[in-house]
GROMACS .gro file of C-alpha atoms in nm:
model
  472
    1MET     CA    1   2.063   3.791   4.415
    2LEU     CA    2   2.144   3.878   4.054
    3THR     CA    3   2.018   3.608   3.818
    4TYR     CA    4   2.094   3.580   3.449
    5ASN     CA    5   1.982   3.337   3.182
    6PHE     CA    6   2.302   3.192   3.027
    7GLU     CA    7   2.098   2.998   2.772
    8ASN     CA    8   2.067   3.315   2.562
    9ARG     CA    9   2.437   3.388   2.539
   10GLY     CA   10   2.480   3.219   2.195
   11LYS     CA   11   2.851   3.187   2.107
   12THR     CA   12   2.960   3.446   2.366
   13SER     CA   13   3.191   3.305   2.631
   14LEU     CA   14   3.058   3.260   2.986
   15TYR     CA   15   3.268   3.533   3.144
   16ASP     CA   16   3.202   3.782   2.869
   17TYR     CA   17   2.829   3.722   2.889
   18LEU     CA   18   2.829   3.773   3.263
   19TYR     CA   19   3.037   4.083   3.225
   20GLN     CA   20   2.795   4.227   2.968
   21CYS     CA   21   2.487   4.145   3.180
   22ILE     CA   22   2.629   4.320   3.490
   23ARG     CA   23   2.757   4.614   3.295
   24ASN     CA   24   2.421   4.668   3.120
   25ASP     CA   25   2.241   4.658   3.458
   26ILE     CA   26   2.481   4.913   3.600
   27LEU     CA   27   2.436   5.147   3.298
   28SER     CA   28   2.062   5.115   3.305
   29GLY     CA   29   2.052   5.193   3.676
   30LYS     CA   30   1.911   4.859   3.772
   31ILE     CA   31   2.214   4.810   3.996
   32LYS     CA   32   2.273   5.136   4.185
   33ALA     CA   33   2.608   5.302   4.264
   34GLY     CA   34   2.749   5.175   4.595
   35GLU     CA   35   2.543   4.858   4.580
   36LYS     CA   36   2.731   4.540   4.681
   37LEU     CA   37   2.760   4.260   4.431
   38PRO     CA   38   2.736   3.894   4.524
   39SER     CA   39   3.057   3.732   4.619
   40LYS     CA   40   3.237   3.528   4.354
   41ARG     CA   41   3.131   3.206   4.522
   42GLU     CA   42   2.768   3.310   4.555
   43MET     CA   43   2.748   3.423   4.195
   44ALA     CA   44   2.911   3.101   4.074
   45LYS     CA   45   2.681   2.880   4.278
   46ASN     CA   46   2.364   3.067   4.176
   47HIS     CA   47   2.450   3.028   3.801
   48ASN     CA   48   2.618   2.692   3.814
   49ILE     CA   49   2.940   2.834   3.672
   50SER     CA   50   3.298   2.830   3.790
   51VAL     CA   51   3.447   3.082   4.033
   52ILE     CA   52   3.716   3.155   3.774
   53THR     CA   53   3.443   3.266   3.528
   54VAL     CA   54   3.300   3.513   3.781
   55GLU     CA   55   3.644   3.632   3.875
   56ASN     CA   56   3.727   3.709   3.513
   57ALA     CA   57   3.403   3.900   3.465
   58TYR     CA   58   3.454   4.102   3.790
   59GLU     CA   59   3.816   4.168   3.692
   60GLN     CA   60   3.706   4.322   3.354
   61LEU     CA   61   3.441   4.535   3.524
   62MET     CA   62   3.701   4.666   3.769
   63VAL     CA   63   3.952   4.745   3.487
   64GLU     CA   64   3.684   4.946   3.311
   65GLY     CA   65   3.579   5.130   3.631
   66TYR     CA   66   3.232   4.992   3.667
   67ILE     CA   67   3.297   4.829   4.001
   68TYR     CA   68   3.561   4.839   4.277
   69SER     CA   69   3.669   4.603   4.554
   70GLU     CA   70   3.729   4.661   4.928
   71GLU     CA   71   3.948   4.415   5.113
   72LYS     CA   72   3.743   4.165   5.320
   73LYS     CA   73   3.419   4.340   5.223
   74GLY     CA   74   3.362   4.249   4.861
   75TYR     CA   75   3.275   4.411   4.530
   76PHE     CA   76   3.072   4.738   4.495
   77VAL     CA   77   2.934   4.936   4.205
   78GLY     CA   78   3.128   5.254   4.134
   79LYS     CA   79   2.981   5.605   4.083
   80LEU     CA   80   2.966   5.668   3.709
   81GLY     CA   81   2.812   6.011   3.702
   82ALA     CA   82   2.912   6.187   3.380
   83GLN     CA   83   3.030   5.863   3.233
   84TYR     CA   84   2.666   5.737   3.230
   85GLU     CA   85   2.555   6.051   3.063
   86THR     CA   86   2.823   6.016   2.801
   87VAL     CA   87   2.713   5.662   2.719
   88SER     CA   88   2.346   5.773   2.694
   89ARG     CA   89   2.437   6.061   2.457
   90TRP     CA   90   2.656   5.826   2.250
   91SER     CA   91   2.375   5.579   2.209
   92LYS     CA   92   2.147   5.855   2.079
   93SER     CA   93   2.425   5.988   1.864
   94SER     CA   94   2.484   5.643   1.721
   95GLU     CA   95   2.114   5.611   1.630
   96SER     CA   96   2.125   5.951   1.463
   97ILE     CA   97   2.441   5.862   1.260
   98GLN     CA   98   2.283   5.536   1.146
   99LYS     CA   99   1.964   5.724   1.047
  100ASN     CA  100   2.170   5.985   0.848
  101ARG     CA  101   2.369   5.711   0.679
  102PHE     CA  102   2.048   5.541   0.570
  103GLN     CA  103   1.906   5.868   0.443
  104LYS     CA  104   2.218   5.947   0.248
  105LYS     CA  105   2.224   5.604   0.095
  106LYS     CA  106   1.853   5.633   0.009
  107GLU     CA  107   1.904   5.984  -0.146
  108LYS     CA  108   2.198   5.878  -0.365
  109LYS     CA  109   2.133   6.002  -0.715
  110GLU     CA  110   2.101   5.755  -1.000
  111TRP     CA  111   2.225   5.934  -1.312
  112LEU     CA  112   2.130   5.857  -1.669
  113VAL     CA  113   2.493   5.952  -1.750
  114ASP     CA  114   2.755   6.080  -1.506
  115PHE     CA  115   3.029   6.260  -1.690
  116ASN     CA  116   3.182   6.353  -1.357
  117SER     CA  117   3.261   5.992  -1.253
  118ASN     CA  118   3.613   5.868  -1.304
  119HIS     CA  119   3.537   5.518  -1.182
  120ILE     CA  120   3.646   5.222  -1.385
  121MET     CA  121   3.413   4.963  -1.543
  122TYR     CA  122   3.354   4.669  -1.298
  123ASP     CA  123   3.448   4.401  -1.548
  124SER     CA  124   3.778   4.566  -1.639
  125PHE     CA  125   3.957   4.473  -1.316
  126PRO     CA  126   4.163   4.153  -1.344
  127PHE     CA  127   3.990   3.975  -1.054
  128ALA     CA  128   4.102   3.619  -1.137
  129THR     CA  129   4.474   3.714  -1.165
  130TRP     CA  130   4.462   3.940  -0.854
  131SER     CA  131   4.295   3.667  -0.654
  132LYS     CA  132   4.547   3.405  -0.762
  133ILE     CA  133   4.840   3.628  -0.655
  134MET     CA  134   4.673   3.708  -0.325
  135ARG     CA  135   4.630   3.336  -0.241
  136ARG     CA  136   4.991   3.267  -0.336
  137THR     CA  137   5.110   3.568  -0.133
  138LEU     CA  138   4.923   3.436   0.175
  139SER     CA  139   5.093   3.099   0.140
  140ASP     CA  140   5.444   3.212   0.051
  141ARG     CA  141   5.468   3.532   0.271
  142GLU     CA  142   5.287   3.427   0.592
  143LYS     CA  143   5.590   3.514   0.810
  144ASP     CA  144   5.629   3.855   0.654
  145PHE     CA  145   5.275   3.950   0.756
  146LEU     CA  146   5.375   3.934   1.121
  147THR     CA  147   5.643   4.208   1.089
  148SER     CA  148   5.583   4.582   1.050
  149PRO     CA  149   5.617   4.706   0.693
  150SER     CA  150   5.901   4.937   0.603
  151PRO     CA  151   5.801   5.308   0.643
  152GLN     CA  152   5.890   5.378   0.282
  153GLY     CA  153   5.739   5.058   0.140
  154ILE     CA  154   5.862   4.701   0.106
  155GLU     CA  155   6.172   4.665  -0.109
  156GLU     CA  156   6.012   4.424  -0.353
  157LEU     CA  157   5.743   4.673  -0.444
  158ARG     CA  158   5.985   4.965  -0.479
  159ILE     CA  159   6.212   4.752  -0.706
  160ALA     CA  160   5.906   4.655  -0.915
  161ILE     CA  161   5.793   5.017  -0.949
  162ALA     CA  162   6.148   5.120  -1.057
  163GLU     CA  163   6.162   4.849  -1.323
  164HIS     CA  164   5.817   4.941  -1.451
  165LEU     CA  165   5.912   5.309  -1.481
  166LEU     CA  166   6.231   5.211  -1.668
  167HIS     CA  167   6.051   4.997  -1.926
  168PHE     CA  168   5.734   5.210  -1.960
  169ARG     CA  169   5.865   5.566  -1.920
  170GLY     CA  170   6.241   5.531  -1.971
  171MET     CA  171   6.298   5.667  -1.623
  172GLU     CA  172   6.608   5.548  -1.435
  173VAL     CA  173   6.500   5.552  -1.071
  174ASN     CA  174   6.681   5.420  -0.760
  175PRO     CA  175   6.431   5.215  -0.559
  176ASP     CA  176   6.575   5.367  -0.242
  177ASN     CA  177   6.430   5.703  -0.351
  178ILE     CA  178   6.072   5.565  -0.374
  179ILE     CA  179   5.830   5.631  -0.086
  180VAL     CA  180   5.507   5.419  -0.086
  181GLY     CA  181   5.198   5.553   0.091
  182ALA     CA  182   4.825   5.506   0.132
  183GLY     CA  183   4.710   5.747  -0.140
  184THR     CA  184   4.844   6.074  -0.276
  185GLU     CA  185   4.682   6.280   0.002
  186TYR     CA  186   4.903   6.111   0.259
  187LEU     CA  187   5.206   6.179   0.050
  188TYR     CA  188   5.114   6.544   0.008
  189SER     CA  189   5.129   6.583   0.384
  190MET     CA  190   5.472   6.433   0.387
  191ILE     CA  191   5.589   6.670   0.122
  192VAL     CA  192   5.469   6.961   0.344
  193GLN     CA  193   5.685   6.826   0.625
  194LEU     CA  194   5.982   6.786   0.400
  195LEU     CA  195   5.955   7.136   0.250
  196GLY     CA  196   5.843   7.310   0.570
  197LYS     CA  197   5.514   7.476   0.662
  198ASN     CA  198   5.652   7.815   0.571
  199THR     CA  199   5.675   7.707   0.207
  200CYS     CA  200   5.433   7.860  -0.044
  201ILE     CA  201   5.319   7.605  -0.307
  202ALA     CA  202   5.202   7.726  -0.644
  203LEU     CA  203   4.907   7.547  -0.805
  204GLU     CA  204   4.775   7.534  -1.161
  205ASP     CA  205   4.471   7.756  -1.227
  206PRO     CA  206   4.245   7.588  -1.332
  207GLY     CA  207   4.338   7.275  -1.141
  208TYR     CA  208   4.207   7.002  -0.912
  209HIS     CA  209   4.099   7.192  -0.599
  210LYS     CA  210   4.137   6.900  -0.362
  211ILE     CA  211   4.520   6.921  -0.397
  212GLY     CA  212   4.516   7.277  -0.260
  213ARG     CA  213   4.277   7.184   0.017
  214VAL     CA  214   4.503   6.903   0.134
  215TYR     CA  215   4.815   7.126   0.129
  216GLU     CA  216   4.634   7.407   0.316
  217SER     CA  217   4.494   7.162   0.576
  218ASN     CA  218   4.862   7.085   0.650
  219GLY     CA  219   4.931   7.450   0.721
  220VAL     CA  220   5.099   7.578   0.404
  221GLN     CA  221   5.002   7.867   0.180
  222CYS     CA  222   4.883   7.785  -0.170
  223LEU     CA  223   4.897   8.027  -0.462
  224PRO     CA  224   4.697   7.959  -0.779
  225ILE     CA  225   4.873   8.067  -1.098
  226LYS     CA  226   4.697   8.073  -1.436
  227ILE     CA  227   4.795   7.843  -1.716
  228ASP     CA  228   4.820   7.915  -2.089
  229MET     CA  229   4.834   7.674  -2.381
  230ASP     CA  230   5.184   7.560  -2.269
  231GLY     CA  231   5.104   7.517  -1.897
  232LEU     CA  232   5.167   7.717  -1.582
  233CYS     CA  233   5.287   8.074  -1.659
  234VAL     CA  234   5.647   8.111  -1.550
  235LYS     CA  235   5.638   8.491  -1.557
  236GLU     CA  236   5.358   8.484  -1.296
  237LEU     CA  237   5.549   8.232  -1.095
  238GLU     CA  238   5.855   8.444  -1.086
  239LYS     CA  239   5.656   8.733  -0.934
  240SER     CA  240   5.541   8.508  -0.645
  241ASN     CA  241   5.705   8.391  -0.325
  242ALA     CA  242   5.642   8.024  -0.416
  243LYS     CA  243   5.917   7.768  -0.341
  244ALA     CA  244   5.741   7.471  -0.494
  245VAL     CA  245   5.505   7.414  -0.787
  246HIS     CA  246   5.250   7.133  -0.817
  247ILE     CA  247   5.194   7.056  -1.184
  248SER     CA  248   5.049   6.773  -1.404
  249PRO     CA  249   5.259   6.832  -1.722
  250SER     CA  250   5.183   6.509  -1.909
  251HIS     CA  251   4.808   6.546  -1.890
  252HIS     CA  252   4.668   6.852  -1.716
  253PHE     CA  253   4.343   6.835  -1.535
  254PRO     CA  254   4.097   6.960  -1.633
  255THR     CA  255   4.208   7.096  -1.973
  256GLY     CA  256   4.390   6.784  -2.087
  257ARG     CA  257   4.682   6.990  -2.222
  258VAL     CA  258   5.039   6.854  -2.250
  259MET     CA  259   5.326   7.078  -2.132
  260PRO     CA  260   5.591   7.118  -2.410
  261VAL     CA  261   5.958   7.067  -2.329
  262SER     CA  262   6.028   7.446  -2.356
  263ARG     CA  263   5.797   7.520  -2.063
  264ARG     CA  264   5.934   7.231  -1.865
  265GLN     CA  265   6.281   7.371  -1.906
  266GLN     CA  266   6.164   7.712  -1.800
  267LEU     CA  267   6.021   7.565  -1.479
  268LEU     CA  268   6.338   7.371  -1.407
  269LEU     CA  269   6.540   7.691  -1.451
  270TRP     CA  270   6.306   7.863  -1.207
  271ALA     CA  271   6.350   7.580  -0.958
  272GLU     CA  272   6.732   7.593  -0.986
  273LYS     CA  273   6.741   7.975  -0.954
  274ASN     CA  274   6.511   7.983  -0.651
  275ASN     CA  275   6.623   7.663  -0.478
  276GLY     CA  276   6.274   7.533  -0.534
  277PHE     CA  277   6.105   7.210  -0.628
  278LEU     CA  278   5.861   7.084  -0.896
  279ILE     CA  279   5.602   6.837  -0.774
  280GLU     CA  280   5.531   6.635  -1.089
  281ASP     CA  281   5.188   6.473  -1.061
  282ASP     CA  282   5.189   6.219  -1.344
  283TYR     CA  283   4.808   6.210  -1.356
  284ASP     CA  284   4.665   5.977  -1.623
  285SER     CA  285   5.006   5.933  -1.794
  286GLU     CA  286   4.945   5.563  -1.862
  287PHE     CA  287   4.648   5.633  -2.091
  288ARG     CA  288   4.794   5.810  -2.393
  289PHE     CA  289   4.632   5.699  -2.714
  290SER     CA  290   4.863   5.844  -2.979
  291GLY     CA  291   5.236   5.845  -2.997
  292LYS     CA  292   5.478   5.744  -2.722
  293PRO     CA  293   5.432   5.825  -2.354
  294ILE     CA  294   5.538   6.183  -2.268
  295PRO     CA  295   5.882   6.185  -2.097
  296SER     CA  296   5.870   6.295  -1.735
  297ILE     CA  297   6.026   6.607  -1.604
  298LEU     CA  298   6.206   6.389  -1.344
  299GLY     CA  299   6.424   6.253  -1.625
  300MET     CA  300   6.538   6.600  -1.708
  301ASP     CA  301   6.655   6.697  -1.356
  302PRO     CA  302   6.614   6.444  -1.071
  303GLY     CA  303   6.755   6.694  -0.823
  304ARG     CA  304   6.468   6.942  -0.844
  305VAL     CA  305   6.164   6.716  -0.901
  306ILE     CA  306   5.934   6.521  -0.665
  307TYR     CA  307   5.758   6.266  -0.885
  308MET     CA  308   5.414   6.130  -0.784
  309ASN     CA  309   5.184   5.862  -0.923
  310THR     CA  310   4.913   5.626  -0.802
  311PHE     CA  311   4.767   5.287  -0.881
  312SER     CA  312   4.415   5.400  -0.802
  313LYS     CA  313   4.344   5.516  -1.154
  314THR     CA  314   4.497   5.225  -1.344
  315LEU     CA  315   4.369   4.941  -1.116
  316ALA     CA  316   4.080   5.062  -0.893
  317PRO     CA  317   4.008   5.362  -0.669
  318SER     CA  318   3.986   5.121  -0.368
  319ILE     CA  319   4.349   5.026  -0.411
  320ARG     CA  320   4.493   5.310  -0.209
  321ILE     CA  321   4.860   5.265  -0.308
  322ALA     CA  322   5.051   5.565  -0.435
  323TYR     CA  323   5.419   5.652  -0.443
  324MET     CA  324   5.652   5.947  -0.478
  325ILE     CA  325   6.020   5.965  -0.584
  326LEU     CA  326   6.226   6.206  -0.379
  327PRO     CA  327   6.548   6.381  -0.490
  328ASP     CA  328   6.853   6.285  -0.287
  329ASN     CA  329   6.855   6.598  -0.073
  330LEU     CA  330   6.490   6.550   0.039
  331LEU     CA  331   6.546   6.172   0.076
  332LYS     CA  332   6.823   6.254   0.332
  333LYS     CA  333   6.584   6.478   0.519
  334TYR     CA  334   6.314   6.203   0.509
  335TYR     CA  335   6.555   5.955   0.670
  336THR     CA  336   6.652   6.212   0.935
  337ASP     CA  337   6.312   6.362   1.019
  338LEU     CA  338   6.034   6.127   0.907
  339ASN     CA  339   6.163   5.777   0.919
  340PHE     CA  340   5.979   5.717   1.251
  341TYR     CA  341   5.654   5.693   1.068
  342SER     CA  342   5.498   5.348   1.034
  343GLY     CA  343   5.411   5.208   0.693
  344THR     CA  344   5.056   5.307   0.590
  345VAL     CA  345   4.997   5.023   0.339
  346SER     CA  346   4.964   4.665   0.451
  347SER     CA  347   5.243   4.428   0.359
  348PHE     CA  348   4.989   4.187   0.214
  349GLU     CA  349   4.870   4.444  -0.041
  350GLN     CA  350   5.226   4.560  -0.119
  351TYR     CA  351   5.354   4.203  -0.183
  352THR     CA  352   5.051   4.129  -0.399
  353LEU     CA  353   5.101   4.442  -0.615
  354ALA     CA  354   5.478   4.379  -0.635
  355SER     CA  355   5.419   4.034  -0.783
  356PHE     CA  356   5.147   4.172  -1.011
  357ILE     CA  357   5.394   4.426  -1.155
  358ALA     CA  358   5.709   4.205  -1.158
  359GLU     CA  359   5.541   3.916  -1.335
  360GLY     CA  360   5.416   4.136  -1.619
  361TYR     CA  361   5.046   4.137  -1.531
  362TYR     CA  362   5.035   4.513  -1.470
  363GLU     CA  363   5.191   4.600  -1.808
  364ARG     CA  364   4.945   4.364  -1.986
  365HIS     CA  365   4.661   4.509  -1.785
  366ILE     CA  366   4.760   4.869  -1.884
  367ASN     CA  367   4.792   4.769  -2.248
  368ARG     CA  368   4.454   4.602  -2.241
  369MET     CA  369   4.288   4.895  -2.067
  370ARG     CA  370   4.455   5.143  -2.301
  371ASN     CA  371   4.309   4.962  -2.600
  372TYR     CA  372   3.970   4.930  -2.425
  373TYR     CA  373   3.948   5.301  -2.337
  374ARG     CA  374   4.071   5.403  -2.682
  375ASP     CA  375   3.791   5.199  -2.841
  376TYR     CA  376   3.541   5.335  -2.594
  377ARG     CA  377   3.648   5.695  -2.643
  378ASN     CA  378   3.610   5.641  -3.017
  379LYS     CA  379   3.257   5.515  -2.964
  380ILE     CA  380   3.171   5.817  -2.753
  381ILE     CA  381   3.315   6.061  -3.006
  382LYS     CA  382   3.154   5.877  -3.299
  383ALA     CA  383   2.815   5.899  -3.120
  384ILE     CA  384   2.864   6.279  -3.070
  385ARG     CA  385   2.963   6.330  -3.437
  386LYS     CA  386   2.653   6.138  -3.552
  387SER     CA  387   2.419   6.334  -3.328
  388PRO     CA  388   2.263   6.678  -3.399
  389LEU     CA  389   2.465   6.804  -3.102
  390TYR     CA  390   2.787   6.797  -3.308
  391THR     CA  391   2.694   7.104  -3.500
  392LYS     CA  392   2.701   7.301  -3.175
  393VAL     CA  393   3.019   7.168  -3.012
  394THR     CA  394   3.388   7.103  -3.054
  395ILE     CA  395   3.593   6.806  -2.922
  396GLU     CA  396   3.926   6.901  -2.770
  397GLU     CA  397   4.224   6.721  -2.607
  398GLU     CA  398   4.095   6.370  -2.673
  399ASN     CA  399   4.428   6.195  -2.730
  400ALA     CA  400   4.519   6.122  -2.368
  401GLY     CA  401   4.362   6.045  -2.037
  402LEU     CA  402   4.009   5.932  -1.959
  403HIS     CA  403   3.834   6.258  -2.030
  404PHE     CA  404   3.815   6.515  -2.308
  405ILE     CA  405   3.671   6.864  -2.341
  406LEU     CA  406   3.341   6.946  -2.506
  407GLY     CA  407   3.336   7.308  -2.620
  408ILE     CA  408   3.004   7.480  -2.668
  409GLN     CA  409   3.004   7.705  -2.982
  410LYS     CA  410   2.723   7.937  -2.872
  411GLU     CA  411   2.686   8.190  -2.595
  412THR     CA  412   2.529   8.016  -2.300
  413ASP     CA  413   2.513   8.038  -1.921
  414ASP     CA  414   2.725   7.747  -1.804
  415GLY     CA  415   2.562   7.725  -1.467
  416LYS     CA  416   2.207   7.721  -1.601
  417LEU     CA  417   2.303   7.461  -1.864
  418LYS     CA  418   2.453   7.232  -1.600
  419GLN     CA  419   2.137   7.262  -1.393
  420ILE     CA  420   1.913   7.184  -1.684
  421LEU     CA  421   2.121   6.875  -1.761
  422ARG     CA  422   2.115   6.762  -1.396
  423ASN     CA  423   1.739   6.804  -1.390
  424HIS     CA  424   1.743   6.543  -1.670
  425ASN     CA  425   1.974   6.309  -1.478
  426ILE     CA  426   2.295   6.408  -1.656
  427ASN     CA  427   2.581   6.505  -1.425
  428ILE     CA  428   2.848   6.724  -1.576
  429SER     CA  429   3.110   6.983  -1.479
  430SER     CA  430   3.272   7.267  -1.665
  431VAL     CA  431   3.631   7.367  -1.677
  432SER     CA  432   3.541   7.693  -1.508
  433ASP     CA  433   3.432   7.494  -1.201
  434TYR     CA  434   3.804   7.422  -1.140
  435CYS     CA  435   3.922   7.786  -1.186
  436TYR     CA  436   4.035   7.972  -0.873
  437ASN     CA  437   3.994   8.299  -1.065
  438LYS     CA  438   3.749   8.366  -1.347
  439GLN     CA  439   3.911   8.330  -1.691
  440LYS     CA  440   3.715   8.393  -2.009
  441GLU     CA  441   3.901   8.137  -2.215
  442PHE     CA  442   3.763   7.852  -2.003
  443ARG     CA  443   3.393   7.948  -2.043
  444HIS     CA  444   3.157   7.710  -2.229
  445LYS     CA  445   3.398   7.415  -2.190
  446PHE     CA  446   3.266   7.095  -2.036
  447ILE     CA  447   3.452   6.791  -1.905
  448ILE     CA  448   3.351   6.456  -2.045
  449ASN     CA  449   3.483   6.176  -1.820
  450TYR     CA  450   3.391   5.869  -2.020
  451SER     CA  451   3.542   5.581  -1.825
  452ALA     CA  452   3.213   5.480  -1.656
  453VAL     CA  453   2.955   5.607  -1.912
  454PRO     CA  454   2.703   5.335  -2.001
  455GLU     CA  455   2.694   5.304  -2.375
  456GLU     CA  456   2.323   5.220  -2.385
  457ASN     CA  457   2.231   5.560  -2.231
  458LEU     CA  458   2.465   5.775  -2.440
  459THR     CA  459   2.233   5.840  -2.735
  460LYS     CA  460   1.949   5.960  -2.506
  461ALA     CA  461   2.192   6.174  -2.310
  462LEU     CA  462   2.325   6.343  -2.623
  463ALA     CA  463   1.970   6.417  -2.744
  464VAL     CA  464   1.896   6.580  -2.404
  465MET     CA  465   2.211   6.791  -2.429
  466ASN     CA  466   2.114   6.902  -2.778
  467GLU     CA  467   1.768   6.999  -2.667
  468ALA     CA  468   1.909   7.190  -2.375
  469LEU     CA  469   2.134   7.396  -2.605
  470ASP     CA  470   1.833   7.469  -2.824
  471GLU     CA  471   1.646   7.605  -2.527
  472LYS     CA  472   1.925   7.856  -2.447
   0.00000   0.00000   0.00000
């Protein structure tokens, strides 16, 4: 007779505990295939539990295939065979995964200064306001959480985004043209489905390589095209078979350059002539420190531009809410071909963000962060100018975004310099790291992401950088 100690079950229900005990004995081989189990009444009597409890446990074991029943004969253990092997391998695999996770966590590098990081400062997030809105949303919107979110995002959030773009960027946008998704990567995949997998998408060179990897993983061809001081070269684009161009005109990464209106017009003419589209990635547009925000290309021709932006940079990387604005012809295709998708952002987060924007908290947060980062950028640049390093470098494109370019004014091996700095716990990347094809004009230019640089470590880091250049 099988006997189990129910005093050790803790908060686990009676039937679930019995189910787990029998299942574990079957998996371990203690109960053999074909072996008959006690009847429901015998099992109940032996453990002083109800027959219903035993019946529920046996029923679950049958559903999962561990046991089977024969009429008027009772319950028997099934033949697991390969299933048992699979469980054993999974257990070992799980142990291996946990071990690897521990090792990776243990091996995580602690940098003196990480100029690659684009994380925000912990104390810059408006925790108190966000928490207040979350609590109120839970109270006021409890019924809405039980319904599936709209595939293109809840209406309140789309209206809030449209209002924000109107006041902040002067963009007149119909909320119906806005599609909300869980991060820009998800929206890239939707763009591929809207444009077709036979579409060739041109990318800026240099540029953020992850964009191309996401597009290519969705089955489209990507073509890097070099940029000049004004942005992506239209003459090179015209020689290609591209039907769409992914650009960041208001603040190019990694160079930080702003595309002038003349180049924007040239790209729009190309799109009109070739029945193509411009994918306008409005990267870092909120953090411009001099003059007014740069007008979007979308405002020049809404029929040829797919506009994209995200809240990950302005609020926190963990808030995976992004959006794109589709032109009418692609919106029609979205409704026809892609409207079966479920929403990828929870209603709770969408309602919270909608209130955060509509009640003015987001605009105040942006203004506060813009002032904060301007002051912090000034501290970084002032520290560089006061250090011996300043005689060997130039500071470029510092008026927008959360990074600027540090140009080295002497011949050096960029790769060796990066390795020397990393050996001294300084993590840094060069512009050439983001080039698809080698270009001489981007040699000896390094990217200074300053949003998460600890001020107390900066002087030491600059001294190390100066010494590293003296060694070259």
